[in-house]
PDB file of C-alpha atoms and ligand atoms in Angstrom:
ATOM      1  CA  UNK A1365      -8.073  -1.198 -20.030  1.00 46.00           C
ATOM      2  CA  UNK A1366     -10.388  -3.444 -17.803  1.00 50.00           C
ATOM      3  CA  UNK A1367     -10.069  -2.974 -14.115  1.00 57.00           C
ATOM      4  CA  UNK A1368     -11.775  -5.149 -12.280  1.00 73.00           C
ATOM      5  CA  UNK A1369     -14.390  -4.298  -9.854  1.00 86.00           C
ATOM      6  CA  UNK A1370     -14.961  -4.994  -6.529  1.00 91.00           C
ATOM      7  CA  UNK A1371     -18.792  -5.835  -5.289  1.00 92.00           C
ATOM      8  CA  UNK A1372     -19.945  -3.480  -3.050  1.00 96.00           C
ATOM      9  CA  UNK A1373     -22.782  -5.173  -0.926  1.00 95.00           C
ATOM     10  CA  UNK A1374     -25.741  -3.343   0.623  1.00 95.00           C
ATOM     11  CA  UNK A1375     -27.120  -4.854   4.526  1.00 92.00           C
ATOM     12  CA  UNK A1376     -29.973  -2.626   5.530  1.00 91.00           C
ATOM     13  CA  UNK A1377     -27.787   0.666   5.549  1.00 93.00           C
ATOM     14  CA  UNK A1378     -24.782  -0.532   5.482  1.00 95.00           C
ATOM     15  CA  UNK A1379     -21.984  -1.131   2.229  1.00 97.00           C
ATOM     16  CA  UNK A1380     -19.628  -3.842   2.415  1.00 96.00           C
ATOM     17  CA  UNK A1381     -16.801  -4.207   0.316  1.00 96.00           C
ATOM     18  CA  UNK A1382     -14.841  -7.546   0.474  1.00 94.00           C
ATOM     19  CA  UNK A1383     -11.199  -6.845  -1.378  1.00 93.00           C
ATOM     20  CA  UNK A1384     -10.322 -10.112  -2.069  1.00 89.00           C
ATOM     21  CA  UNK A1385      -7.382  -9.564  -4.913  1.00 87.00           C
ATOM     22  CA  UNK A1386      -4.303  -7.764  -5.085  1.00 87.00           C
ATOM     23  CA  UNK A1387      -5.514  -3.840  -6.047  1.00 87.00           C
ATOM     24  CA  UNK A1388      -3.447  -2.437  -8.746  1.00 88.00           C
ATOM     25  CA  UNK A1389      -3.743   1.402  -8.815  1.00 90.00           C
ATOM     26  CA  UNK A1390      -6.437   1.852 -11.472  1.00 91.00           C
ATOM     27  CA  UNK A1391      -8.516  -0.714  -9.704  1.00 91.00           C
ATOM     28  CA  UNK A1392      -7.984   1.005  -6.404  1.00 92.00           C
ATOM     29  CA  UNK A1393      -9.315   4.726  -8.249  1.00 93.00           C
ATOM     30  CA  UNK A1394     -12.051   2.591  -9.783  1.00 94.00           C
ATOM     31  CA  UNK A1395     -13.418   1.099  -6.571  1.00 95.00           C
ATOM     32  CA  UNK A1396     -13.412   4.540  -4.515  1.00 95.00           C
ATOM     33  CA  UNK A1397     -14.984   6.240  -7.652  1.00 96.00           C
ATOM     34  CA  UNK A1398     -17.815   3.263  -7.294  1.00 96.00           C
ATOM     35  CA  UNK A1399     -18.154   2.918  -3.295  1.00 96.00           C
ATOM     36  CA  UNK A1400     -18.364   6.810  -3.183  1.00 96.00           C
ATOM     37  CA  UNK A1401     -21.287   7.164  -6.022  1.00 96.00           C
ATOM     38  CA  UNK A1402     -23.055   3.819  -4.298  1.00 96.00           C
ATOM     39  CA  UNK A1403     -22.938   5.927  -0.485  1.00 97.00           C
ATOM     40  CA  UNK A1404     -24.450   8.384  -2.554  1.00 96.00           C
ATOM     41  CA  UNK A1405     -27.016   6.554  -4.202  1.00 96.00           C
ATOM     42  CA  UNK A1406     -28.395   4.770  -1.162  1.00 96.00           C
ATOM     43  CA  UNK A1407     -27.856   7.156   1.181  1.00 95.00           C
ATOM     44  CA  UNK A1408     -25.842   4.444   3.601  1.00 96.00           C
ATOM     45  CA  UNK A1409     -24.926   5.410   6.765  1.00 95.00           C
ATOM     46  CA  UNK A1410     -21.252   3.435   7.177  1.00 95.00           C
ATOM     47  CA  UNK A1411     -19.340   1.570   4.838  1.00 96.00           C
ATOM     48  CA  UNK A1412     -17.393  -1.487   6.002  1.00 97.00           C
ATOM     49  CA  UNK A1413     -14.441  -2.289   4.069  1.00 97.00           C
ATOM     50  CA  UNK A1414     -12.792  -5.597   4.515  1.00 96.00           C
ATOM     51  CA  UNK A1415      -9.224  -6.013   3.939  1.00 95.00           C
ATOM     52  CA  UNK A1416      -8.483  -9.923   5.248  1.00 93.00           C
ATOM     53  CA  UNK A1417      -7.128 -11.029   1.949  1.00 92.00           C
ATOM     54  CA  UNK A1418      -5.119  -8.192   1.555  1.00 93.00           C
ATOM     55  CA  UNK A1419      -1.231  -8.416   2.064  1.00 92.00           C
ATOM     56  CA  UNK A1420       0.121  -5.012   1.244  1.00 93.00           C
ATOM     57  CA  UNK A1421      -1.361  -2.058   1.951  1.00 94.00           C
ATOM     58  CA  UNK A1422       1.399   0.716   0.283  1.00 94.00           C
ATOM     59  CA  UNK A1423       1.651   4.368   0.015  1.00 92.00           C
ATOM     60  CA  UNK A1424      -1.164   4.396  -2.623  1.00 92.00           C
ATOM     61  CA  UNK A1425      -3.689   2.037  -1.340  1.00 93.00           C
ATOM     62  CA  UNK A1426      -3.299   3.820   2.524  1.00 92.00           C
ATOM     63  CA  UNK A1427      -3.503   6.820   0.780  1.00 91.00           C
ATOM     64  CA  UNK A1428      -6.999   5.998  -1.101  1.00 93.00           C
ATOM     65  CA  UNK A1429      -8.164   4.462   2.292  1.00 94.00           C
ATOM     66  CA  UNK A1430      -7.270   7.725   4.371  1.00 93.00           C
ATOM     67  CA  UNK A1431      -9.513   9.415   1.275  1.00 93.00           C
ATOM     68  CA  UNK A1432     -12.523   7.178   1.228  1.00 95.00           C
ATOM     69  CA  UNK A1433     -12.942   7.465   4.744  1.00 95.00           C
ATOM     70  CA  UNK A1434     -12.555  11.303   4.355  1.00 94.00           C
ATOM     71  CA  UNK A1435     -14.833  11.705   1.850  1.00 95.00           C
ATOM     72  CA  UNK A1436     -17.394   9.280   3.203  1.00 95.00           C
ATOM     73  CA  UNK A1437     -17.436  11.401   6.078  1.00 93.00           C
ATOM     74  CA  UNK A1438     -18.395  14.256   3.902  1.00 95.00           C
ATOM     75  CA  UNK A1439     -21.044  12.632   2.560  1.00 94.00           C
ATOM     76  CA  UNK A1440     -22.794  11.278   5.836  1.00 94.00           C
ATOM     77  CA  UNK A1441     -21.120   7.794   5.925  1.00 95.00           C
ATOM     78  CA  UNK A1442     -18.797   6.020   8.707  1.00 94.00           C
ATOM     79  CA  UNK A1443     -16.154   4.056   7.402  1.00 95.00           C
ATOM     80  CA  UNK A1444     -15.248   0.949   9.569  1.00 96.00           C
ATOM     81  CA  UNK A1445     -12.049  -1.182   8.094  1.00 96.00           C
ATOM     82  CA  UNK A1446     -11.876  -4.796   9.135  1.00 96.00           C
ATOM     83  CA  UNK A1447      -9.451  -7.808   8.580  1.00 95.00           C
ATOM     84  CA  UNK A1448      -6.189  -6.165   8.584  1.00 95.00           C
ATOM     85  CA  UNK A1449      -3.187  -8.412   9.089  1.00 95.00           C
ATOM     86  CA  UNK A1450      -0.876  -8.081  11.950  1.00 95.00           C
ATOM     87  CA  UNK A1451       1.722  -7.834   9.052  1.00 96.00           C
ATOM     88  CA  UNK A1452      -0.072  -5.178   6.989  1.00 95.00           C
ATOM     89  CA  UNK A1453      -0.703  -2.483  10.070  1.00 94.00           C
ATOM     90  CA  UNK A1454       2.639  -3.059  11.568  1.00 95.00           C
ATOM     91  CA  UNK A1455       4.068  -2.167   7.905  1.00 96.00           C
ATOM     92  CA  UNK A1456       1.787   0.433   7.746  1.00 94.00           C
ATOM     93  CA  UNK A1457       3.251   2.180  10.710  1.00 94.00           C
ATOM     94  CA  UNK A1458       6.923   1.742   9.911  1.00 95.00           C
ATOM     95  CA  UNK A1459       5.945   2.968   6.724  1.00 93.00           C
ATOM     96  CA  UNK A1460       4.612   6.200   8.278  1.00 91.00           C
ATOM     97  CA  UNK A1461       0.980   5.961   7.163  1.00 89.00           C
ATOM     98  CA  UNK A1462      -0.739   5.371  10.778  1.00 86.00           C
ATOM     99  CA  UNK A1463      -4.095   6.062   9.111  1.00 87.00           C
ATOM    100  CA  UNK A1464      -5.449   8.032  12.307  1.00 83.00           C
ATOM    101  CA  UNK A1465      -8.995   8.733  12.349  1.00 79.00           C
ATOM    102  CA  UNK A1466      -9.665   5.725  10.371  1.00 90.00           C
ATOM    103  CA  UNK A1467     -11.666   3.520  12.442  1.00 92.00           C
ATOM    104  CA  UNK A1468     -10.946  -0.103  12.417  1.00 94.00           C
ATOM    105  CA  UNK A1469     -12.635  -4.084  13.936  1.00 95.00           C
ATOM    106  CA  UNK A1470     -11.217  -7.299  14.078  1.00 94.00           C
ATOM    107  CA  UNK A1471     -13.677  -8.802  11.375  1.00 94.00           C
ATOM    108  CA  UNK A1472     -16.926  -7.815   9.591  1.00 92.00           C
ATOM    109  CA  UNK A1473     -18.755  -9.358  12.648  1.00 93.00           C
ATOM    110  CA  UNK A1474     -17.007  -6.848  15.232  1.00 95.00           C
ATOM    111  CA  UNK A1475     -17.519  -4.260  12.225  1.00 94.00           C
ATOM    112  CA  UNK A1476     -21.153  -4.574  11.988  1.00 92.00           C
ATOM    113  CA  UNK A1477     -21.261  -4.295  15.711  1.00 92.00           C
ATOM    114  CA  UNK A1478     -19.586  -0.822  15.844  1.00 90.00           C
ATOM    115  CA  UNK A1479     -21.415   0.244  12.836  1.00 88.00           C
ATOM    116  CA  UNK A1480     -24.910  -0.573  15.408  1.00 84.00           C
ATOM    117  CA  UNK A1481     -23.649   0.884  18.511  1.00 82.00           C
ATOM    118  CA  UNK A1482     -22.381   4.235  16.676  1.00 77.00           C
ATOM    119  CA  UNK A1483     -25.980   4.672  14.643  1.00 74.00           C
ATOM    120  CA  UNK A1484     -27.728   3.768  18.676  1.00 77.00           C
ATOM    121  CA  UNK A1485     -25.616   6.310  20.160  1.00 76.00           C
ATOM    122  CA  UNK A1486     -26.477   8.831  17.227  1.00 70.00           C
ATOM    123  CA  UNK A1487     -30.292   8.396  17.991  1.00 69.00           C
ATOM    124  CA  UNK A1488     -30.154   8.822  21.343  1.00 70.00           C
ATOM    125  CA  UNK A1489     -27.832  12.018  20.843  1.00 68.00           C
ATOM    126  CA  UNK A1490     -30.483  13.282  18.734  1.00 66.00           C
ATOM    127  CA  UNK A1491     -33.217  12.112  20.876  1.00 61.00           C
ATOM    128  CA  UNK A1492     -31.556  14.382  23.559  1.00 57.00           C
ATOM    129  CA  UNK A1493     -31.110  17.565  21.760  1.00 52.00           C
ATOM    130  CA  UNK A1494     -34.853  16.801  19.671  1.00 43.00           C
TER     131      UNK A1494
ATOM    132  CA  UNK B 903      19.894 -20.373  -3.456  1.00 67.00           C
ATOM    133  CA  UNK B 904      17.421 -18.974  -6.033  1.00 66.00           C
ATOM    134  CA  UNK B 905      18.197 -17.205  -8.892  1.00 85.00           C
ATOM    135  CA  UNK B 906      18.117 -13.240  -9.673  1.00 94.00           C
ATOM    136  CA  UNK B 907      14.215 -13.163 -10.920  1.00 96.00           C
ATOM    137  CA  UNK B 908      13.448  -9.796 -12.743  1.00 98.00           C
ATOM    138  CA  UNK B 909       9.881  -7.769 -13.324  1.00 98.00           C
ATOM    139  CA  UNK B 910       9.841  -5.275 -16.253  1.00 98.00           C
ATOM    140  CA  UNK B 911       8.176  -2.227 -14.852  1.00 98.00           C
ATOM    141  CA  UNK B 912       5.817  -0.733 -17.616  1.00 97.00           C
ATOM    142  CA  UNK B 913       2.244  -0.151 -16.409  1.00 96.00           C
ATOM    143  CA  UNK B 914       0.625  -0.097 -12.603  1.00 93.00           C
ATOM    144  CA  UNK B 915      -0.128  -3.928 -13.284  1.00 95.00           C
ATOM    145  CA  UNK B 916       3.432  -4.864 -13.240  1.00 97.00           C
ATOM    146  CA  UNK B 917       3.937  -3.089 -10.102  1.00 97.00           C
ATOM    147  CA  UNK B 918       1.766  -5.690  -8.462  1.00 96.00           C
ATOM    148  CA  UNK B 919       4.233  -8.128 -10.339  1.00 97.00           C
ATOM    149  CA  UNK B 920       7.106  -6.882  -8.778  1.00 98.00           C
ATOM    150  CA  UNK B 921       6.253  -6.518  -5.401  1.00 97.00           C
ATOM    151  CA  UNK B 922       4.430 -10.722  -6.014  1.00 97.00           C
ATOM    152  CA  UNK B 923       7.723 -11.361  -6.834  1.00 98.00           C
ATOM    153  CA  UNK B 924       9.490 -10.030  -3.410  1.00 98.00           C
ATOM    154  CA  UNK B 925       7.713 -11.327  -1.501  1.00 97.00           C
ATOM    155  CA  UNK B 926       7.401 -14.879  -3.193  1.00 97.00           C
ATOM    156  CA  UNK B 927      10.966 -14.948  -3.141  1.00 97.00           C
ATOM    157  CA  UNK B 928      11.223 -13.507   0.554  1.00 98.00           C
ATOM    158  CA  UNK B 929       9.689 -16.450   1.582  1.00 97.00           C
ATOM    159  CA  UNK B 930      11.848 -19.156  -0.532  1.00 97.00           C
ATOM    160  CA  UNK B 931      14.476 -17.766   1.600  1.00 97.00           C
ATOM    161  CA  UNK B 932      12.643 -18.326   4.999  1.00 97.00           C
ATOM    162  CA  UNK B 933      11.554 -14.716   5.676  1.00 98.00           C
ATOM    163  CA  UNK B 934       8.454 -14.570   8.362  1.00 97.00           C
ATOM    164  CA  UNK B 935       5.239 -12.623   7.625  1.00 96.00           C
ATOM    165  CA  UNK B 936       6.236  -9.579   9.056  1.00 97.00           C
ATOM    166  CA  UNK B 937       9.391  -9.147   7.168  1.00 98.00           C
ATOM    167  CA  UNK B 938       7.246 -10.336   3.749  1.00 98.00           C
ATOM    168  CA  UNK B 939       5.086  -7.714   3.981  1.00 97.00           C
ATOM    169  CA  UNK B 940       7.839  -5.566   4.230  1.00 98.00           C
ATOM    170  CA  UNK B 941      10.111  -6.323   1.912  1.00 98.00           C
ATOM    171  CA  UNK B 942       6.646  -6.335  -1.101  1.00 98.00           C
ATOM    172  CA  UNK B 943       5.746  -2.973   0.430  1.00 97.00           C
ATOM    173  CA  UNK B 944       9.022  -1.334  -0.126  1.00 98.00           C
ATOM    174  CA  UNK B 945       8.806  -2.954  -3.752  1.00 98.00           C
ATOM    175  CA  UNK B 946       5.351  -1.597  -4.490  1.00 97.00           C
ATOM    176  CA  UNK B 947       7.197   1.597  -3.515  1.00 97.00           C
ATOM    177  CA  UNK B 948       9.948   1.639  -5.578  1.00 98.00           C
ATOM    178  CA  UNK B 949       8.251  -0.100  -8.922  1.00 98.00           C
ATOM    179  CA  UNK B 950       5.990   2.783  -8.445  1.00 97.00           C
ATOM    180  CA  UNK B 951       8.105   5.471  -8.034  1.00 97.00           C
ATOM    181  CA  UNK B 952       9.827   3.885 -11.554  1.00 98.00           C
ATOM    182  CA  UNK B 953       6.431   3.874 -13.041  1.00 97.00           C
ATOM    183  CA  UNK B 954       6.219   7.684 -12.295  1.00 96.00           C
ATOM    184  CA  UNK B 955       9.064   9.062 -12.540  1.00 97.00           C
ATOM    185  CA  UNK B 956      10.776   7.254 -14.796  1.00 98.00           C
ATOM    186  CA  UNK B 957       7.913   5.304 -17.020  1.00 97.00           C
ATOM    187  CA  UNK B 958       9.504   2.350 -17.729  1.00 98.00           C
ATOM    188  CA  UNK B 959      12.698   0.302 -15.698  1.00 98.00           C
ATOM    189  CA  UNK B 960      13.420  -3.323 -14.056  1.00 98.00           C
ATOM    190  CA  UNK B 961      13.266  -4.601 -10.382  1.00 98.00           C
ATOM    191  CA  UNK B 962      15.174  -7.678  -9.995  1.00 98.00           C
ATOM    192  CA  UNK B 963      15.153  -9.511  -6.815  1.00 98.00           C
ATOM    193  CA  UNK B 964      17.462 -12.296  -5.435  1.00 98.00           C
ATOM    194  CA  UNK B 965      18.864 -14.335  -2.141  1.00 98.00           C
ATOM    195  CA  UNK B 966      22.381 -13.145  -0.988  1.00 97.00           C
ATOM    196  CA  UNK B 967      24.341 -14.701   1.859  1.00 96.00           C
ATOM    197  CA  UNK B 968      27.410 -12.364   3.985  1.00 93.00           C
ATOM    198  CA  UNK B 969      29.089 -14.008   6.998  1.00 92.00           C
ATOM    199  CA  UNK B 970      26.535 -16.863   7.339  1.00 91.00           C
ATOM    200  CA  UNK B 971      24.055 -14.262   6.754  1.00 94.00           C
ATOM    201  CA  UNK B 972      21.406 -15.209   4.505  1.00 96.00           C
ATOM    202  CA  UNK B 973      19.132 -12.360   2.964  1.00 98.00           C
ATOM    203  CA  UNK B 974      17.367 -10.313  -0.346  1.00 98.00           C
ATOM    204  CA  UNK B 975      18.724  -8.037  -2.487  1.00 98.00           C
ATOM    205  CA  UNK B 976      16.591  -5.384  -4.424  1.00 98.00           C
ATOM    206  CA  UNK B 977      17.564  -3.362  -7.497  1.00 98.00           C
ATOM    207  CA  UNK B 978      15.596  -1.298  -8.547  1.00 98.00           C
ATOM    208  CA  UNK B 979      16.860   0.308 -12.079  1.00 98.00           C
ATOM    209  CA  UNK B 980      15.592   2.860 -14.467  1.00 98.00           C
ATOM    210  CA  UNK B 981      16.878   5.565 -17.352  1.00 98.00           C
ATOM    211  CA  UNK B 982      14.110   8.106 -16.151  1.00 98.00           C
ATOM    212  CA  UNK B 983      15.357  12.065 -14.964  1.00 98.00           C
ATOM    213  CA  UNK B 984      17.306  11.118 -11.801  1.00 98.00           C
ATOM    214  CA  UNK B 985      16.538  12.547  -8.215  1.00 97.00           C
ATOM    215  CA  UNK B 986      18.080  16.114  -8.226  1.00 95.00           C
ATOM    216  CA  UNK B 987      18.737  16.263  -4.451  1.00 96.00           C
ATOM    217  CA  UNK B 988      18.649  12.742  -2.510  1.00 97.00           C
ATOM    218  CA  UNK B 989      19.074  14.307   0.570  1.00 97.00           C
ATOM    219  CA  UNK B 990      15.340  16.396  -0.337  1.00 97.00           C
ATOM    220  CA  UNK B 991      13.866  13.327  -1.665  1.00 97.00           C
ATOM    221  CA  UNK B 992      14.626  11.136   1.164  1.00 97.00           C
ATOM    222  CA  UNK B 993      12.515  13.714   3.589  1.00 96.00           C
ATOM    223  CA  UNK B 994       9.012  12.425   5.396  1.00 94.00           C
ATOM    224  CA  UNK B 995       6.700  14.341   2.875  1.00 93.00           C
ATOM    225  CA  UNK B 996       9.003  15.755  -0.076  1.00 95.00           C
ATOM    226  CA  UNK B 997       7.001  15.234  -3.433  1.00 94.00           C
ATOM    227  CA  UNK B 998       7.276  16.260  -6.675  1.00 93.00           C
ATOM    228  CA  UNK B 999       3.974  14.626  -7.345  1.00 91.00           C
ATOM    229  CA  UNK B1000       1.364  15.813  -4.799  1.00 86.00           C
ATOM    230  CA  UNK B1001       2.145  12.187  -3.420  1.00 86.00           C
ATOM    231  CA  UNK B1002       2.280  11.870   0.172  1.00 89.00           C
ATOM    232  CA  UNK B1003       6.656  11.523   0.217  1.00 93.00           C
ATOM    233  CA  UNK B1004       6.543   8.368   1.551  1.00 93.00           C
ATOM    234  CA  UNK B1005       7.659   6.149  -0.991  1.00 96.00           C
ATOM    235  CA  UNK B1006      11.648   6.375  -0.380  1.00 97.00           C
ATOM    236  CA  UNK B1007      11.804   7.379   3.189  1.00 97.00           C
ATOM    237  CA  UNK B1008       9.458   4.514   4.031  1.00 97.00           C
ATOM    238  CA  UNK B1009      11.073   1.796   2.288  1.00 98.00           C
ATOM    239  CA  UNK B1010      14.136   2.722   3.759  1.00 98.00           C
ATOM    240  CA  UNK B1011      12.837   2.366   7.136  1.00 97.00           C
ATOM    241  CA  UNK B1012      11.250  -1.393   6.248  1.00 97.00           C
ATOM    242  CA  UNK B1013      15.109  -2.573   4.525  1.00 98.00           C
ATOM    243  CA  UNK B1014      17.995  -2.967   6.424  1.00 98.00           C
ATOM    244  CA  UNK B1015      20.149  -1.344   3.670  1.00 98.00           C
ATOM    245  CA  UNK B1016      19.318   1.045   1.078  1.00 98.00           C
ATOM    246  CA  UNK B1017      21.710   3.135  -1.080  1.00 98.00           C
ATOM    247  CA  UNK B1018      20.627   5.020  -3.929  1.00 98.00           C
ATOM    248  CA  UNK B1019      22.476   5.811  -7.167  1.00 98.00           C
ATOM    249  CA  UNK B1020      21.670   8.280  -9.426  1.00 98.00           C
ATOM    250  CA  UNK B1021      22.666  10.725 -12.215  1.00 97.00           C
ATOM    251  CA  UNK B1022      19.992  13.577 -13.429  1.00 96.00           C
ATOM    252  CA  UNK B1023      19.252  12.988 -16.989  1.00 96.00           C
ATOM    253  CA  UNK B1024      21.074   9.335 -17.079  1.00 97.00           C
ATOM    254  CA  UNK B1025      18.559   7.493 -14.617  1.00 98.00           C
ATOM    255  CA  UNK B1026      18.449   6.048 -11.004  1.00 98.00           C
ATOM    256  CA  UNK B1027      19.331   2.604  -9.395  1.00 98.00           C
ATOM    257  CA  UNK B1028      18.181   1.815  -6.073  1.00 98.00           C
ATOM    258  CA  UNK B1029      19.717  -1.317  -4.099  1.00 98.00           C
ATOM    259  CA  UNK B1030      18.433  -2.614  -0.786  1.00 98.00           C
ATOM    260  CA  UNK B1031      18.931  -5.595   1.260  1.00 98.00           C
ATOM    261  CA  UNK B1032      17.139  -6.672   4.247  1.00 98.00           C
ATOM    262  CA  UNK B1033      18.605  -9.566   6.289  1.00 98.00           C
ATOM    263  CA  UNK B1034      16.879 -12.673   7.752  1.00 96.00           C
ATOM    264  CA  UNK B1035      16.797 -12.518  11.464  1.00 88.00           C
ATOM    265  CA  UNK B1036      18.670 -15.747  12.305  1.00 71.00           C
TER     266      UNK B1036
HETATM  267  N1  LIG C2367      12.996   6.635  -9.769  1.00 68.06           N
HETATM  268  C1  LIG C2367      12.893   7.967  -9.635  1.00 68.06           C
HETATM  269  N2  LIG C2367      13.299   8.800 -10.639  1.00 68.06           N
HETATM  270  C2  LIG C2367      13.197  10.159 -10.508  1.00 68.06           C
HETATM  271  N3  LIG C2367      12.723  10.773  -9.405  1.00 68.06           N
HETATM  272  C3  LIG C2367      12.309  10.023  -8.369  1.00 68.06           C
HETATM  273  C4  LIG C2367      12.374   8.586  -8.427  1.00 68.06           C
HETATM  274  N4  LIG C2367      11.911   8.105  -7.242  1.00 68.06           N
HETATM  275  C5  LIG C2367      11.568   9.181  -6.500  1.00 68.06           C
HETATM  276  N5  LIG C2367      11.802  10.332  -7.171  1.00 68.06           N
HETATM  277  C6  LIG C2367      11.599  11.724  -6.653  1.00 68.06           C
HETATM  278  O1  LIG C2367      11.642  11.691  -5.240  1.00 68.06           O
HETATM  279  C7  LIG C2367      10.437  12.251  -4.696  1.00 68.06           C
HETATM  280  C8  LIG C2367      10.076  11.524  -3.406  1.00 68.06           C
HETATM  281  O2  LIG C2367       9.696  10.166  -3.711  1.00 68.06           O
HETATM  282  P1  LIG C2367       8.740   9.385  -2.698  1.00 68.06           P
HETATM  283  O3  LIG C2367       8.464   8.043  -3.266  1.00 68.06           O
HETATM  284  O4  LIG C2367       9.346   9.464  -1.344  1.00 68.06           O
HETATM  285  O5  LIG C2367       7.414  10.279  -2.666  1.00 68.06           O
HETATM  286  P2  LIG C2367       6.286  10.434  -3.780  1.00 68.06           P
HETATM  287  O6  LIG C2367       6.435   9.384  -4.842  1.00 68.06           O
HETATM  288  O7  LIG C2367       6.308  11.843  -4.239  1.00 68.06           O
HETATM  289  O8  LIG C2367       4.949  10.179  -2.943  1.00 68.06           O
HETATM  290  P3  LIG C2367       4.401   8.754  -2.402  1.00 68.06           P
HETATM  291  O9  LIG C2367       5.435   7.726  -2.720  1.00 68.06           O
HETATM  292  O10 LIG C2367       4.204   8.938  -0.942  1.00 68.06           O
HETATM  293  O11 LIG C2367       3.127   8.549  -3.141  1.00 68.06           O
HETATM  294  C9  LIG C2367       9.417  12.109  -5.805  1.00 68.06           C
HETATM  295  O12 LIG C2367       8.370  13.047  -5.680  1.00 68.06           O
HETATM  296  C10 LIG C2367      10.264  12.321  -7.054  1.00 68.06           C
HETATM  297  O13 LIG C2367      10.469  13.681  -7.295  1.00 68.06           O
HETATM  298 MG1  LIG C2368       6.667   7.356  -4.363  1.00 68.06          MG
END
């Protein structure tokens, strides 16, 4: 069958992903099986994915989150999450999937920001030690 | 009131159908946001665990009033192998499935009721309500 993909946009070194429809679970395996190859083929330093159309996060979908952003981390690459409903992280929690170590900004534009001040503060660290 | 609405649960698509449908009808009765996203997260749940454990089964979804109490009622129904031990299955992490466990235990936490019926080998029904705050 046809999953649908979601466009993963590149800015500078940064991926965006917009999910703007309902993810069933094959298109949910399809998109972290794409995002993780594109990290890999342009080397990106953070990945923003932003979830402001998105109405329920379950089990599944938290789950491939909590694995993107491990694995993105493996390969070199922040993972920022922006967008999420008031709704969707308070069901979230109840549901027992708190998603720590998953960072997370208001919208892209607060996304973007962290993304910059985390790649500053890595260049200075490295200035220090280099 | 609405009527009892039904999704066939056959494939991960429908799954999205089913928990559409709960919340669609969640807020024909007047639920908030909060309590939407709720009540189609404990669906997504449930139509999943169906679609795993049991292949195929039915979620059926309708408005129910107790006492001046107006609310949703969800079955969920299928003929798959039944749970062996509720009491294990209901447990923060218990999988059969190298899932994370948190499919029953969670939606139990975001319904106000939630009973489950079943029978190994003859299948498993799963009814819960959750209750507009008035
Ligand atoms: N409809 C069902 N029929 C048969 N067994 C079921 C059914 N629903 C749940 N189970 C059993 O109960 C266990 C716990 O279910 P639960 O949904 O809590 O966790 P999971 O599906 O294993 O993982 P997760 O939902 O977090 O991805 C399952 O692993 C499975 O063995
Ligand atoms: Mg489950």
């Amino acid at each position: 069958m046809n999953s649908l993909r979601i466009p993963i946009l590149k800015v500078g070194d940064v991926l965006i992903a917009s999910i703007q429809v309902a993810l069933h679970d094959a298109s949910a395996v399809q998109f972290k099986d794409d995002l993780l190859q594109k990290i890999h083929d342009t080397k990106a330093r953070g990945v923003i994915i932003d979830l402001t159309a998105i109405d329920v996060v379950d089990s599944f979908i938290g789950r491939m989150i909590a694995d993107i952003a491990a694995m993105s981390g493996l390969m070199g690459a922040r993972v920022v999450l922006t967008g999420l409903q008031p709704a969707v992280a308070i069901t979230l929690v109840e549901l027992g999937l708190e998603l720590t170590g998953v960072l997370t900004a208001l919208n892209l534009e607060k996304g973007l920001a962290m993304m910059q001040s985390q790649a500053d503060q890595t260049e200075e660290n490295s200035d220090a030690t280099g | 009131m609405p009527q009892a609405k039904a999704a066939v649960i056959r494939s991960d698509l429908d799954i999205v159908i089913a928990r559409t449908l709960a919340r669609d009808t969640a807020k024909e009765l007047g639920f908030g946001a909060i309590d939407q996203a709720r009540i189609a997260t404990a669906v997504s749940e449930l139509a999943r665990n169906i679609f795993l454990y049991a292949g195929t089964g039915s979620v059926t979804v309708r408005g129910i009033e107790q006492n001046a109490r107006k609310g949703i009622e969800i079955v969920c129904e299928d003929q798959g192998p039944g749970i062996a031990d509720i009491e294990l299955a209901m447990r923060d992490g218990y999988t059969t499935s190298r899932g994370m466990g948190m499919g029953l235990p969670g939606a139990k936490r975001l319904m106000d009721e939630f009973v489950i019926e079943t029978q190994q080998n003859v299948g498993t029904t799963i009814t819960c309500r959750k209750w507009r705050a008035s």
